[in-house]
Coordinates of C-alpha atoms and ligand atoms in Angstrom, one line a residue:
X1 CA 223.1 197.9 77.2
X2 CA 225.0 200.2 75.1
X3 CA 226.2 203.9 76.4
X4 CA 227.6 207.1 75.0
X5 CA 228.5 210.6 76.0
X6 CA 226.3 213.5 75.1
X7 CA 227.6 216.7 76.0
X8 CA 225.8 220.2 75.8
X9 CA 228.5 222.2 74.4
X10 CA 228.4 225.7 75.9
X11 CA 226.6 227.9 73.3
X12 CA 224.0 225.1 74.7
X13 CA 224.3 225.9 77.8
X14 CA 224.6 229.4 77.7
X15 CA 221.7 229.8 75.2
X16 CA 219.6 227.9 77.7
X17 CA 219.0 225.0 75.9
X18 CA 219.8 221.8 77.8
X19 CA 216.5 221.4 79.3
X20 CA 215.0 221.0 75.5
X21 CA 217.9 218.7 74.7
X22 CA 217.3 216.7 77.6
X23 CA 213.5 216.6 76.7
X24 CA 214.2 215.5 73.5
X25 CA 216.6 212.4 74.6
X26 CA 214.2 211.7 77.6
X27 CA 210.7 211.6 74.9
X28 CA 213.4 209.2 72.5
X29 CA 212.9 206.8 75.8
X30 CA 217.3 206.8 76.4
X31 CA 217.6 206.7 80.0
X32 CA 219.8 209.0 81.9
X33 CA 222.6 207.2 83.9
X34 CA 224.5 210.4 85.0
X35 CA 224.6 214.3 84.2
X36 CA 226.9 217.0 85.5
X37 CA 228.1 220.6 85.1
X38 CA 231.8 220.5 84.1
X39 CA 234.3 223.1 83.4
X40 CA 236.8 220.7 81.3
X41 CA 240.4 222.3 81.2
X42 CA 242.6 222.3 78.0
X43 CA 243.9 218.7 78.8
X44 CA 240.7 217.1 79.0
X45 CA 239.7 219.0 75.7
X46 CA 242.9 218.5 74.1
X47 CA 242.0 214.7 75.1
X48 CA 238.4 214.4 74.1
X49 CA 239.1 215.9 70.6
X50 CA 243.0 214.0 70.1
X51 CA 241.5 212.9 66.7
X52 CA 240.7 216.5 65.2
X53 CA 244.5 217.8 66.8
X54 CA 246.3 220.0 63.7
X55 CA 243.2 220.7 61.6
X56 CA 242.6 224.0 61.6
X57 CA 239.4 224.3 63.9
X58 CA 241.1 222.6 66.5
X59 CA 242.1 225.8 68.2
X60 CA 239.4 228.1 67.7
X61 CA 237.4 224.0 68.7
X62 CA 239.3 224.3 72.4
X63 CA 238.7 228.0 73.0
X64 CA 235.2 227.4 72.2
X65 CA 234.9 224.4 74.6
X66 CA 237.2 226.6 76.9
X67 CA 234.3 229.6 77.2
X68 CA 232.0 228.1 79.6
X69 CA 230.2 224.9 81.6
X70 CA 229.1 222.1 79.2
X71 CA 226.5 219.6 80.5
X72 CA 228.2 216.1 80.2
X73 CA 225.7 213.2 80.2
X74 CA 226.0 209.5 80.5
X75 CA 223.1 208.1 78.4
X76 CA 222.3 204.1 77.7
X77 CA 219.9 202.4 75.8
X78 CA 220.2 199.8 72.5
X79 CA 221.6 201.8 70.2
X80 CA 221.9 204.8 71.8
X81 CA 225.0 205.8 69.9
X82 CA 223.3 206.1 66.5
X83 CA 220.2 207.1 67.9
X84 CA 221.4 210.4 69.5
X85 CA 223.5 211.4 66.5
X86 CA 220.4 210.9 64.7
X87 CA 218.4 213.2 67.2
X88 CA 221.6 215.6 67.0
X89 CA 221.7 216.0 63.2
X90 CA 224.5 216.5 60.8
X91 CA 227.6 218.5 62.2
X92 CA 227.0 221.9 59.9
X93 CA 223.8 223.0 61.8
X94 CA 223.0 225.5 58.9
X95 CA 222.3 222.4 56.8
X96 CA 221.0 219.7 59.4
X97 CA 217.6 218.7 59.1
X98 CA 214.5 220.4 60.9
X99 CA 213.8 218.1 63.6
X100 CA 217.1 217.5 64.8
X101 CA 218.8 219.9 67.6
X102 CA 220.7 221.2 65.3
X103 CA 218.5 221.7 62.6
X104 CA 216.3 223.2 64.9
X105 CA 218.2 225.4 67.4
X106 CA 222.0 225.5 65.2
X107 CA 222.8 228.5 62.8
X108 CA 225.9 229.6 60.9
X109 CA 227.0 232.7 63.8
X110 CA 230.3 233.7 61.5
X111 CA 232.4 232.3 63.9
X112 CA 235.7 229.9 63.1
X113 CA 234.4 227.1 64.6
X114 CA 230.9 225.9 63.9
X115 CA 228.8 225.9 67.1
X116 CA 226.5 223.1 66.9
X117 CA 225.5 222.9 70.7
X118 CA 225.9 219.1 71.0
X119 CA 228.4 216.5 71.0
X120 CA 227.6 212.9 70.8
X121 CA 230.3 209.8 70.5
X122 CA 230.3 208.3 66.9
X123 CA 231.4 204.8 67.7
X124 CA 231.6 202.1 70.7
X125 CA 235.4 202.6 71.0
X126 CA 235.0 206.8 71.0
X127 CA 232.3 206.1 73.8
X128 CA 234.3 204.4 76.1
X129 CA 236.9 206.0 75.7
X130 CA 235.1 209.6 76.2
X131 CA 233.3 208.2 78.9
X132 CA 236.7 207.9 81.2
X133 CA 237.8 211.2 80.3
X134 CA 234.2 213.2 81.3
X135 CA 232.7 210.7 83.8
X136 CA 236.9 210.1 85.2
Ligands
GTP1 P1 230.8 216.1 67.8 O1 229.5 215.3 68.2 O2 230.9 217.4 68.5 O3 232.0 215.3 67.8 O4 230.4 216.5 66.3 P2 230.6 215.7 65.0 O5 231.0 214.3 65.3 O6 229.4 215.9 64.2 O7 231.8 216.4 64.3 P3 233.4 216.2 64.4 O8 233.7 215.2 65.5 O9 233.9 215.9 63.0 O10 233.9 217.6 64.8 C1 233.9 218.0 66.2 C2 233.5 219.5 66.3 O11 234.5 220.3 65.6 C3 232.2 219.8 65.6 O12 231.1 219.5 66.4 C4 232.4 221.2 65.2 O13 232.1 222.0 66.4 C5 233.8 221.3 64.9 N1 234.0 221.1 63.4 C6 234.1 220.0 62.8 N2 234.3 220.1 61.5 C7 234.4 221.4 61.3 C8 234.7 222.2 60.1 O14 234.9 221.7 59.0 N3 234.8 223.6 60.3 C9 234.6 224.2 61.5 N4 234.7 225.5 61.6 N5 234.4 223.5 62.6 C10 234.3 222.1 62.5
MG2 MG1 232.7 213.8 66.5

């Protein structure tokens, strides 16, 4: 069965949203194989997003992640990978469709990086390898 990593990024959290994400993944029918409260520091950041490193979100992306818990979540189920990036929505919340988190619950706050309250891997590689840095 295939797994990914969902994390509640912390405008999620703070805006007390991660029970309605976790309703929406639990009525989807993915199954929930663990879920914590982490405080990641800068290395497990600066791990999890190695690929966006020198763009120029990537700081303002760390500070961001920095500012408070994130809900990480081990989630399984066929397909799960494409199926919560699909529950998720496009990365600009401002333009993701109604119905998805954040379509629904995302807006454009004027801020340098776009806060889009969930992070999802994109690939089987990018899950496993996410996995052993939130789940370590
Ligand atoms: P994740 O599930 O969080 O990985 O989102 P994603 O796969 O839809 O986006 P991506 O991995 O490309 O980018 C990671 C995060 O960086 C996004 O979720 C945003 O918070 C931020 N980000 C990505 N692209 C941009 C951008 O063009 N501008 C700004 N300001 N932030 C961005
Ligand atoms: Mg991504």
């Amino acid at each position: 069965i295939e797994e990914t990593l969902v994390l509640v990024k912390p405008d999620g959290v703070a805006r007390g949203l991660t029970g309605a994400v976790l309703a929406r993944i639990e009525a989807k029918g993915y199954a929930l194989v663990d879920i914590r409260l982490v405080e990641p520091d800068r290395d497990v950041l600066a791990a999890h997003y190695a690929e966006h490193e020198g763009k120029p979100f990537y700081e303002p992306l760390i500070e961001f992640m920095l500012s408070g818990p994130s809900v990480a979540i081990r989630l399984a189920g066929n397909r799960v990978i494409e199926g919560f990036r699909s529950l998720a929505g496009t990365t600009d919340p401002t333009t993701a469709a109604p119905g998805t988190i954040r379509g629904d619950f995302g807006r454009d706050w004027g801020l340098k990086v776009q806060q889009n309250l969930v992070h999802g891997s994109d690939s089987p590689e990018s899950a496993a390898r996410e996995l052993g840095i939130w789940f370590a």
